[in-house]
Short mmCIF file of C-alpha atoms in Angstrom, two decimals:
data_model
loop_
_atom_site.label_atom_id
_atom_site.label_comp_id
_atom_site.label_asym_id
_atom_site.label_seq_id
_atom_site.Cartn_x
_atom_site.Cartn_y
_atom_site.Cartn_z
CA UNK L 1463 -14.81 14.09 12.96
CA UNK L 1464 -15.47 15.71 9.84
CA UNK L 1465 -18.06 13.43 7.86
CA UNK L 1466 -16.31 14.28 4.50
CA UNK L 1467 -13.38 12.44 5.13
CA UNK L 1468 -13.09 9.72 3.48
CA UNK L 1469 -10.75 6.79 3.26
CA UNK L 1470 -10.10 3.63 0.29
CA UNK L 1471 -7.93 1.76 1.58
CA UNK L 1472 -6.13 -0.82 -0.56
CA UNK L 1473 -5.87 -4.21 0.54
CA UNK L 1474 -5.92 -6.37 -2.89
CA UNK L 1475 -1.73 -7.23 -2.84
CA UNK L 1476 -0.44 -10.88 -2.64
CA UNK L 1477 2.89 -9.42 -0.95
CA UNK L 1478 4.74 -11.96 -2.38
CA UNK L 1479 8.39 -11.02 -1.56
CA UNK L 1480 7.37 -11.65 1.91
CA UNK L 1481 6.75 -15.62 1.30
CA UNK L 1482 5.86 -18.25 2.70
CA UNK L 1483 4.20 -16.30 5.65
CA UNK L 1484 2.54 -14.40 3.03
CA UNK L 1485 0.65 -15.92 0.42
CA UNK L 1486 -2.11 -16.57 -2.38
CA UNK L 1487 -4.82 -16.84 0.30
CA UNK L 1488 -3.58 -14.97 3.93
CA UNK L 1489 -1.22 -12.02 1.95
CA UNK L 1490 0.96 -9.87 4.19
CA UNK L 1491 -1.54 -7.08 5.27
CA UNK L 1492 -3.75 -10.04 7.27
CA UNK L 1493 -0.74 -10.49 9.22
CA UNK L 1494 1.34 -9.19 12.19
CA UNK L 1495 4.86 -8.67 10.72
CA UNK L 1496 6.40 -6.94 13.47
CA UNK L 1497 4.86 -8.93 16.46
CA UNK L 1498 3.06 -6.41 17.66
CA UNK L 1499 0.08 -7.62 18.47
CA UNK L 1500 -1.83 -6.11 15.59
CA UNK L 1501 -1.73 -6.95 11.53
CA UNK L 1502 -0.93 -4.52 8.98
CA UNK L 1503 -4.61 -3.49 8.02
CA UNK L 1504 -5.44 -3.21 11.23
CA UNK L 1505 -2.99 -0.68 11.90
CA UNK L 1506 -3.86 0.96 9.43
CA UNK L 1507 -7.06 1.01 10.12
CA UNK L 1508 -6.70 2.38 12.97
CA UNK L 1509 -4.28 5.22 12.32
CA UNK L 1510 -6.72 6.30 9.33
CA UNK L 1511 -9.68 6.19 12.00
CA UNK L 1512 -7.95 8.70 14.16
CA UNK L 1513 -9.51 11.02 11.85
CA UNK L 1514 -11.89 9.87 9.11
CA UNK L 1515 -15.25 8.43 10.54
CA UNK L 1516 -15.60 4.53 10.80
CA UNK L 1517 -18.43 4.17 8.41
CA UNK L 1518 -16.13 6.30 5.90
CA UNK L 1519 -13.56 3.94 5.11
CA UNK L 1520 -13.72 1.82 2.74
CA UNK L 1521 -11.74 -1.36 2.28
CA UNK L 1522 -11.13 -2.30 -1.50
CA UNK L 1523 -9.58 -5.97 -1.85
CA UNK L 1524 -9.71 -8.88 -3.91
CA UNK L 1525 -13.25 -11.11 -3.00
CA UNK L 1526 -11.31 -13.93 -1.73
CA UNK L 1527 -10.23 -11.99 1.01
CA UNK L 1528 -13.67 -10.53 1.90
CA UNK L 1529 -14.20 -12.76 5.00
CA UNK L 1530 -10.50 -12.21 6.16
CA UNK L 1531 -11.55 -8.21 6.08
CA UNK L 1532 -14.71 -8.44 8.09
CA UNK L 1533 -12.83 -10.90 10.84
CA UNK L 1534 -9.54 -8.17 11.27
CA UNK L 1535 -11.84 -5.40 11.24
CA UNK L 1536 -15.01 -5.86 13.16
CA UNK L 1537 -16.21 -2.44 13.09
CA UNK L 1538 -16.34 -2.57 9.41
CA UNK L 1539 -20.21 -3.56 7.54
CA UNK L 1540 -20.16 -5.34 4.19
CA UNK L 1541 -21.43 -2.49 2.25
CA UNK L 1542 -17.77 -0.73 3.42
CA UNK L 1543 -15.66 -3.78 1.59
CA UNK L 1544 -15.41 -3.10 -2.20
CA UNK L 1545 -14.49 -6.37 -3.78
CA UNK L 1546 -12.98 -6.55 -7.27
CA UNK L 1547 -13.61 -9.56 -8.99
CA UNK L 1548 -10.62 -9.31 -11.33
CA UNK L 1549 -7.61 -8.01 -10.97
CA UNK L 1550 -7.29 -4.90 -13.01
CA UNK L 1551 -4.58 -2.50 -10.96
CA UNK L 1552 -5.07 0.30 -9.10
CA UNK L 1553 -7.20 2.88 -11.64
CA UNK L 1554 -10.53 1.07 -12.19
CA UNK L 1555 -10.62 -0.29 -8.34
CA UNK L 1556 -9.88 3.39 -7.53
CA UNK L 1557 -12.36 5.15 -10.07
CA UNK L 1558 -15.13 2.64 -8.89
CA UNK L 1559 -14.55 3.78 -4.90
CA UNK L 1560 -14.60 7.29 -6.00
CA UNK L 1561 -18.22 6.73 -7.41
CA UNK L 1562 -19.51 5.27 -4.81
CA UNK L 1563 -18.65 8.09 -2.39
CA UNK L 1564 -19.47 10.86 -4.77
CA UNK L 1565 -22.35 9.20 -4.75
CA UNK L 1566 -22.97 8.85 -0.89
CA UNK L 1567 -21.62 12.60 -0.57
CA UNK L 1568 -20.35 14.90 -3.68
CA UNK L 1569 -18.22 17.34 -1.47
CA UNK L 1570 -16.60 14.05 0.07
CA UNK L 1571 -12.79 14.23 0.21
CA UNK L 1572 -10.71 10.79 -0.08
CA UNK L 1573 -7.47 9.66 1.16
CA UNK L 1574 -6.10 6.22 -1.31
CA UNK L 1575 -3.64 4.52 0.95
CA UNK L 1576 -2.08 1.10 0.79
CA UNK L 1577 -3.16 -1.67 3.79
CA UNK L 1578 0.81 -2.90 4.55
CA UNK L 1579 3.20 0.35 4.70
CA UNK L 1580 4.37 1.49 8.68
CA UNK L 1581 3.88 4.49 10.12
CA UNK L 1582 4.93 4.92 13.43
CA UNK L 1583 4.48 8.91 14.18
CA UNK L 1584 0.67 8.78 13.74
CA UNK L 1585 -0.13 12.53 14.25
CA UNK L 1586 2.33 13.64 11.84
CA UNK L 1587 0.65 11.30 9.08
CA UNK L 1588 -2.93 13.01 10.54
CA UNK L 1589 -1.44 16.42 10.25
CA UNK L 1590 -0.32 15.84 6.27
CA UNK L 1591 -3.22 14.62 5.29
CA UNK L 1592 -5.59 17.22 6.80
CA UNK L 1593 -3.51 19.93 4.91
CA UNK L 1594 -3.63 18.14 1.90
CA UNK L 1595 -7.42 17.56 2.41
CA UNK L 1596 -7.62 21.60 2.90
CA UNK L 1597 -6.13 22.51 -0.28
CA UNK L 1598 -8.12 19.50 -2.15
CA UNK L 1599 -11.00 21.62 -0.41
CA UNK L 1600 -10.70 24.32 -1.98
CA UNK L 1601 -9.26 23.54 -5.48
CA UNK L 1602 -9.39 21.23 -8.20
CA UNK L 1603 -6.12 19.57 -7.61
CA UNK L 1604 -4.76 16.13 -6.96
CA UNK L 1605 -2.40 15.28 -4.40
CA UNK L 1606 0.30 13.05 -2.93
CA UNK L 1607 2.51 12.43 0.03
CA UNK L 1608 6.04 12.36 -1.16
CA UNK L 1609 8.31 10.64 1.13
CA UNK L 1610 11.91 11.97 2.06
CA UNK L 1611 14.97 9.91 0.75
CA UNK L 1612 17.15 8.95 2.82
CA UNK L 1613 19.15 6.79 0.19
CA UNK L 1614 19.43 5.80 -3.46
CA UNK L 1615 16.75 3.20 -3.64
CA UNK L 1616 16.59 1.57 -7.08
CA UNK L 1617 13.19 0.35 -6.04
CA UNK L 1618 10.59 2.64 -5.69
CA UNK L 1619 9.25 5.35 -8.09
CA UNK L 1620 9.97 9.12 -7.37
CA UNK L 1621 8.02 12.13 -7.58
CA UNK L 1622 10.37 15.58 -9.12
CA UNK L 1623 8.73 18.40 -8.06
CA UNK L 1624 9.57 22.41 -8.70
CA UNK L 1625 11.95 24.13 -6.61
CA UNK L 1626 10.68 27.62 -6.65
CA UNK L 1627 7.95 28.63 -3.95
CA UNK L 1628 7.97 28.36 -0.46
CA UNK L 1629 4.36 26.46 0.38
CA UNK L 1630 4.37 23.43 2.35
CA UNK L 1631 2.49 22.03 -0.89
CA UNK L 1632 5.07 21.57 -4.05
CA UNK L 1633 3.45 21.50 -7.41
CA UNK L 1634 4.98 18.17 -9.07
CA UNK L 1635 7.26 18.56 -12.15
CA UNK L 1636 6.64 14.72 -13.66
CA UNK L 1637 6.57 11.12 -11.86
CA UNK L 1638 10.14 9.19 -12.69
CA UNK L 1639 10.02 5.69 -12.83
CA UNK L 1640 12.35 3.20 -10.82
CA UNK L 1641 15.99 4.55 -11.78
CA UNK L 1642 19.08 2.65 -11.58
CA UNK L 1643 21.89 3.47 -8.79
CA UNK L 1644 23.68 6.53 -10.63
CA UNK L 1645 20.17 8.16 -11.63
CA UNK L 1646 18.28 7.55 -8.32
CA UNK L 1647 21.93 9.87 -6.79
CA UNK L 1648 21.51 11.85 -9.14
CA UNK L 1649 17.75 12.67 -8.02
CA UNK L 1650 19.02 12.85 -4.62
CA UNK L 1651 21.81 15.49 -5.37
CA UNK L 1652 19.21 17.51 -7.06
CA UNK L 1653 17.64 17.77 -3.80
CA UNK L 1654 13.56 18.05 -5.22
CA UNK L 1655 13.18 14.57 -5.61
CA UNK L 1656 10.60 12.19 -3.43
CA UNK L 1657 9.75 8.72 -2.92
CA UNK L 1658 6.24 8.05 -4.71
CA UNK L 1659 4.81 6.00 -1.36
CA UNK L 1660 1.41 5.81 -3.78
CA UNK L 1661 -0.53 7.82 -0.87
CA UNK L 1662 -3.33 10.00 -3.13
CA UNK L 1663 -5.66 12.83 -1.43
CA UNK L 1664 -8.38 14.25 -3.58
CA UNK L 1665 -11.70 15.45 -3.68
CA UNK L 1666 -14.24 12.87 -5.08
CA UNK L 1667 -15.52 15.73 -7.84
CA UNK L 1668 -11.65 16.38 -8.81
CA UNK L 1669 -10.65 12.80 -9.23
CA UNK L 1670 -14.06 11.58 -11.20
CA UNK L 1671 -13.79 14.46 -13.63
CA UNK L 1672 -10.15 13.42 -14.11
CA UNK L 1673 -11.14 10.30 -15.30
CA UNK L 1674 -13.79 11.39 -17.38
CA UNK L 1675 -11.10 13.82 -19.59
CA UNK L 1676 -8.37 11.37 -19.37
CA UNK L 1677 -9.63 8.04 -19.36
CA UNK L 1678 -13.57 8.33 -21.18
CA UNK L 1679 -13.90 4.94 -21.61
CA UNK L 1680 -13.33 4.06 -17.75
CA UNK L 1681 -15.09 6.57 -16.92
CA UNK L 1682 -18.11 5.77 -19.23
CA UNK L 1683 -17.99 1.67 -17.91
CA UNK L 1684 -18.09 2.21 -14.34
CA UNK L 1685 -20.53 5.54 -14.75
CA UNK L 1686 -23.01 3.57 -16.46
CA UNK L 1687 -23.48 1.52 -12.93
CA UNK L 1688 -24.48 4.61 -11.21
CA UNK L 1689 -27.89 3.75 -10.08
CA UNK L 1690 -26.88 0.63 -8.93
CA UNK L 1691 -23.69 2.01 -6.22
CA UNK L 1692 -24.64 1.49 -2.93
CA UNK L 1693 -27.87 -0.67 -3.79
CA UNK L 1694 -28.27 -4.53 -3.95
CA UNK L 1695 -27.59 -4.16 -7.87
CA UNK L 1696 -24.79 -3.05 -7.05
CA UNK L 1697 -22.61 -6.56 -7.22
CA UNK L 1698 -24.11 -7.95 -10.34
CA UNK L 1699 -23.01 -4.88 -11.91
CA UNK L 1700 -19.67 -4.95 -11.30
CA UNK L 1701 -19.40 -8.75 -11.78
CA UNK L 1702 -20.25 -8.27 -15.11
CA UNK L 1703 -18.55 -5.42 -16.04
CA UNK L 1704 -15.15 -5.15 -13.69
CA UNK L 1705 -13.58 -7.30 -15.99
CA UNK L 1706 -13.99 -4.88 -18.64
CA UNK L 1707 -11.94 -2.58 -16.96
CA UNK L 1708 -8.61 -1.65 -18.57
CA UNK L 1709 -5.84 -2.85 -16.40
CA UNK L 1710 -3.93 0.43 -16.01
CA UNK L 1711 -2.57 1.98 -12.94
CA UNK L 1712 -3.50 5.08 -11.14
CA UNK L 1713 -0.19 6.56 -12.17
CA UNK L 1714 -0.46 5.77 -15.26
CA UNK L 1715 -3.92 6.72 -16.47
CA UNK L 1716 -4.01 9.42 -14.44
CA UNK L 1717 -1.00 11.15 -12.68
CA UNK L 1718 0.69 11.68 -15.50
CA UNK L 1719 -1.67 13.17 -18.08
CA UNK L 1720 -2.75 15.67 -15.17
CA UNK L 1721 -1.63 18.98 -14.39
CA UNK L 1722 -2.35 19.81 -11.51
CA UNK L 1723 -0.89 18.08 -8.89
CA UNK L 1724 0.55 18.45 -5.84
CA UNK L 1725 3.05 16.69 -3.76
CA UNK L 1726 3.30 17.13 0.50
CA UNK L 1727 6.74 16.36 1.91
CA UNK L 1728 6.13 13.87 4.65
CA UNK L 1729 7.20 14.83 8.32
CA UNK L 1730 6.24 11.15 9.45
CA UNK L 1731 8.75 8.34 9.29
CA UNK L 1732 7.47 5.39 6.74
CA UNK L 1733 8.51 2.49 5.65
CA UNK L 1734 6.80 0.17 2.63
CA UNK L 1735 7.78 -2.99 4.31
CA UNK L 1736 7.98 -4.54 0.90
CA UNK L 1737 10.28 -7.28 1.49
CA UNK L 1738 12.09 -9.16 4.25
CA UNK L 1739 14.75 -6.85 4.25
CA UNK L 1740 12.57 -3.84 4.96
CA UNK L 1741 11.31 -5.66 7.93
CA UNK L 1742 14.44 -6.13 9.07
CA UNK L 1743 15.68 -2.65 8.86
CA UNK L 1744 12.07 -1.85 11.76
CA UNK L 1745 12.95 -4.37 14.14
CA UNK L 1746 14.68 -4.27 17.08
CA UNK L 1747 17.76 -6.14 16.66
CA UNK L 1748 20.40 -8.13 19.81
CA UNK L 1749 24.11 -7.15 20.15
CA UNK L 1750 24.94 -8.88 16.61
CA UNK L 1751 22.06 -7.26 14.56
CA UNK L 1752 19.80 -10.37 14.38
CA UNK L 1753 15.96 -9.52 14.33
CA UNK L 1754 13.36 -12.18 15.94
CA UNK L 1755 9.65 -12.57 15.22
CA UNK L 1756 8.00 -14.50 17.74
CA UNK L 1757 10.77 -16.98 18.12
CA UNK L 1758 12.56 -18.39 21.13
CA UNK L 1759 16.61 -17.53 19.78
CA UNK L 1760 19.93 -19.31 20.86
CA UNK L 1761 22.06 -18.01 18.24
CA UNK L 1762 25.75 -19.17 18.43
CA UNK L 1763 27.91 -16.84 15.96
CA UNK L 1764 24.92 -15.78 14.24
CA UNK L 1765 24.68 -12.12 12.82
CA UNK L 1766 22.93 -10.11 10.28
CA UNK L 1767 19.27 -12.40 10.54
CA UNK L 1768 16.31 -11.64 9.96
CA UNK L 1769 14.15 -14.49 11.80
CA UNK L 1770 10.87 -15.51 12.37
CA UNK L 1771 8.81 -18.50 13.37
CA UNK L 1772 5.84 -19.83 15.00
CA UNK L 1773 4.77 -17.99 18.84
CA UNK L 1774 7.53 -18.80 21.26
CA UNK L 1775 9.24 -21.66 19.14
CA UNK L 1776 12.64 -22.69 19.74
CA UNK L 1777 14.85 -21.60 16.93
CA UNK L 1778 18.50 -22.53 16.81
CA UNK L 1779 21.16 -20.44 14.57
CA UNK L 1780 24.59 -21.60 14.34
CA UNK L 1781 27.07 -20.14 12.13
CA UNK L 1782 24.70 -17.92 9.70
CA UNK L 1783 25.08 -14.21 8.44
CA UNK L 1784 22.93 -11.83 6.94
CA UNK L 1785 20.20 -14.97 5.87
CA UNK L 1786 16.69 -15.14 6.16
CA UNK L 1787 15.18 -17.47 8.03
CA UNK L 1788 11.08 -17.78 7.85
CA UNK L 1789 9.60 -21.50 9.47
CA UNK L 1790 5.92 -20.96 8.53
CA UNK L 1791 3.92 -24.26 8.83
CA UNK L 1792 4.87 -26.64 5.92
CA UNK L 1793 7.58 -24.36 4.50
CA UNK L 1794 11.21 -23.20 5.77
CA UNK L 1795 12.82 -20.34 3.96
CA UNK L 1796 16.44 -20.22 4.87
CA UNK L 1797 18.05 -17.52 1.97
CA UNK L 1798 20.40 -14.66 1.45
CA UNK L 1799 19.04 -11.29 2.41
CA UNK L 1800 21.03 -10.14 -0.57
CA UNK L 1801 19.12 -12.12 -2.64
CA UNK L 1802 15.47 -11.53 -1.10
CA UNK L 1803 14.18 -9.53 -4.15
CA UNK L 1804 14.28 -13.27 -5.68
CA UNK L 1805 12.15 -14.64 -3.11
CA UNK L 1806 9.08 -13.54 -5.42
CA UNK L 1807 10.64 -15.90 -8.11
CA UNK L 1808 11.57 -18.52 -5.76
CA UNK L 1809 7.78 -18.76 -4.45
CA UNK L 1810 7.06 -19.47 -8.07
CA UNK L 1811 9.02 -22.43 -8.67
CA UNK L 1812 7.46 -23.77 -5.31
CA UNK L 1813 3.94 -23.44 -6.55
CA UNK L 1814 5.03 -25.34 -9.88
CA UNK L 1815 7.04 -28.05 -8.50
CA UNK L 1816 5.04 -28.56 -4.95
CA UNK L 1817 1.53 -27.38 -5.46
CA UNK L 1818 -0.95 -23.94 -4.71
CA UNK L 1819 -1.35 -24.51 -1.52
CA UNK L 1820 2.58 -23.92 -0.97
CA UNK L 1821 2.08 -20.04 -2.44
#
């Protein structure tokens, strides 16, 4: 393996939409969505091990889930989980990874990726991020993996990048925020348009140097630690000064004040598995398009579901379509799957009226 790959790879979300199995203190990437037999981080993991070396990757998450990190992922030492002690977003968490490697090795390359997305064609996802590694290699550029539309989603961010050229590589035009249905196809008519899957590939020199023209005070709070990265001073540091930290977003404080960057067309198939309904759409589903998770089914005129309960329980469906149905210890969801981007809100009046330990 080539010891200047390296990997951050963000594991900080709550993953809310995907309540009551995921919440406040076991969030979605800690667990097996799909019943496969592995959780999300741990398939991640392991496709980002296939080729970036163990000790590389680094695992930056929130410190309450510190012990969750080091029981999913054995192979991983303490120094290798970055814990923020605030939440700030993605740019300081992101900025303080990159100086710790740059420190550890200054011609290091680094791949951000988030813990809870699927990929299922692993070598295609190796393949895209080695090229993008090779340019990053070579020139001071940032990077991104663009994914394919395949419809007008209303939900995710896009990336517009220039037509002319014929390089694998496209040279980005601007980032678009979340459009509503006619713009987002619009953007797909256009034909140059990509989901922003917030997958980054940069050299460690290219992305510290970014922060140090476009955001100087970041850059100055988290450089002043220096000494301490990768040293036993290293945590009193950043509990004192992480919650300095600006709370900006990568995109924001970066991506779009730079000009030179890059997005990569994904060839892999990917999915954010951001709500139930996402799920749904990677699951196998029976003869009337109902999806189990671990669950023991006798559905009678049941169609549309997406269902999941404890290992091998009994679950009974009579007379439901297109619902969610989640029976996670104290709490049963039963909702609308046309309503699931409410489920975030929903969780919220649970925690008021019931209690924390419900969220």
């Amino acid at each position: 393996m080539n010891k200047n790959y390296y990997a951050v790879l963000m594991a900080g979300g709550v993953g809310s939409r995907f309540w009551p199995v995921s919440t406040t203190d076991n969030p979605k990437q800690f667990h097996d969505m799909l019943g496969t037999g592995d959780t999300l981080i741990q398939k991640t993991f392991a496709r980002l091990n296939r080729f970036v070396p163990t000790e590389n990757i680094l695992i930056l998450t929130n410190e309450r889930y510190n012990d969750l990190v080091l029981k999913q992922l054995p192979e991983v030492k303490q120094e290798q989980v970055v814990l923020e002690p605030a939440m700030r977003n993605t740019a300081p968490c992101i900025l303080y990874a990159a100086l710790k490697i740059q420190k550890m090795n200054p011609n290091g390359v680094m791949i951000v990726a988030p813990s809870d997305h699927w990929i299922e064609d692993e070598q295609a996802f190796e393949n895209d991020v080695k090229t993008c590694f090779e340019k990053c290699e070579k020139e001071e550029v940032l990077c991104t993996l663009g994914i394919q539309p395949t419809y007008p989603n209303t939900g995710f961010g896009y990336i517009e990048y220039q037509k002319e050229g014929g390089a694998p590589l496209k040279k980005v035009a601007q980032f678009r925020e979340k459009p509503d249905l006619e713009t987002a196809k619009d953007f797909l008519d256009q034909g140059n348009f990509l989901w922003n899957a917030g997958i980054f590939i940069w050299s460690v020199r290219t992305i510290v140097n970014a922060f140090k023209k476009h955001q100087g005070s970041q850059f100055d709070l988290f450089e002043s630690g220096l000494s301490c990265y990768n040293t036993n001073e290293e945590q009193a540091f950043i509990a004192e000064n992480y919650p300095k930290a600006e709370n900006v977003s990568i995109d924001y404080a970066i991506l779009e004040n730079s000009k030179s960057i890059y997005t990569l067309p994904a060839t892999f198939d990917w999915n954010d598995l951001g709500t139930w309904g996402a799920l749904y759409e990677k699951l196998y589903k029976d003869e009337a398009e109902n999806a189990v998770v671990n669950g023991q089914p006798l559905l009678i005129d049941a169609k549309g579901n997406m269902i999941r309960s404890a290992k091998n329980k009994i679950v009974v469906v009579d007379g439901l379509e297109d619902y969610i149905i989640v029976d996670k210890d104290d709490v049963l969801l039963i909702y609308p799957k046309s309503k699931q981007q409410d489920i975030k809100k929903v969780r919220g009046q649970v925690q008021e009226k019931f209690g924390d330990q419900y969220a």
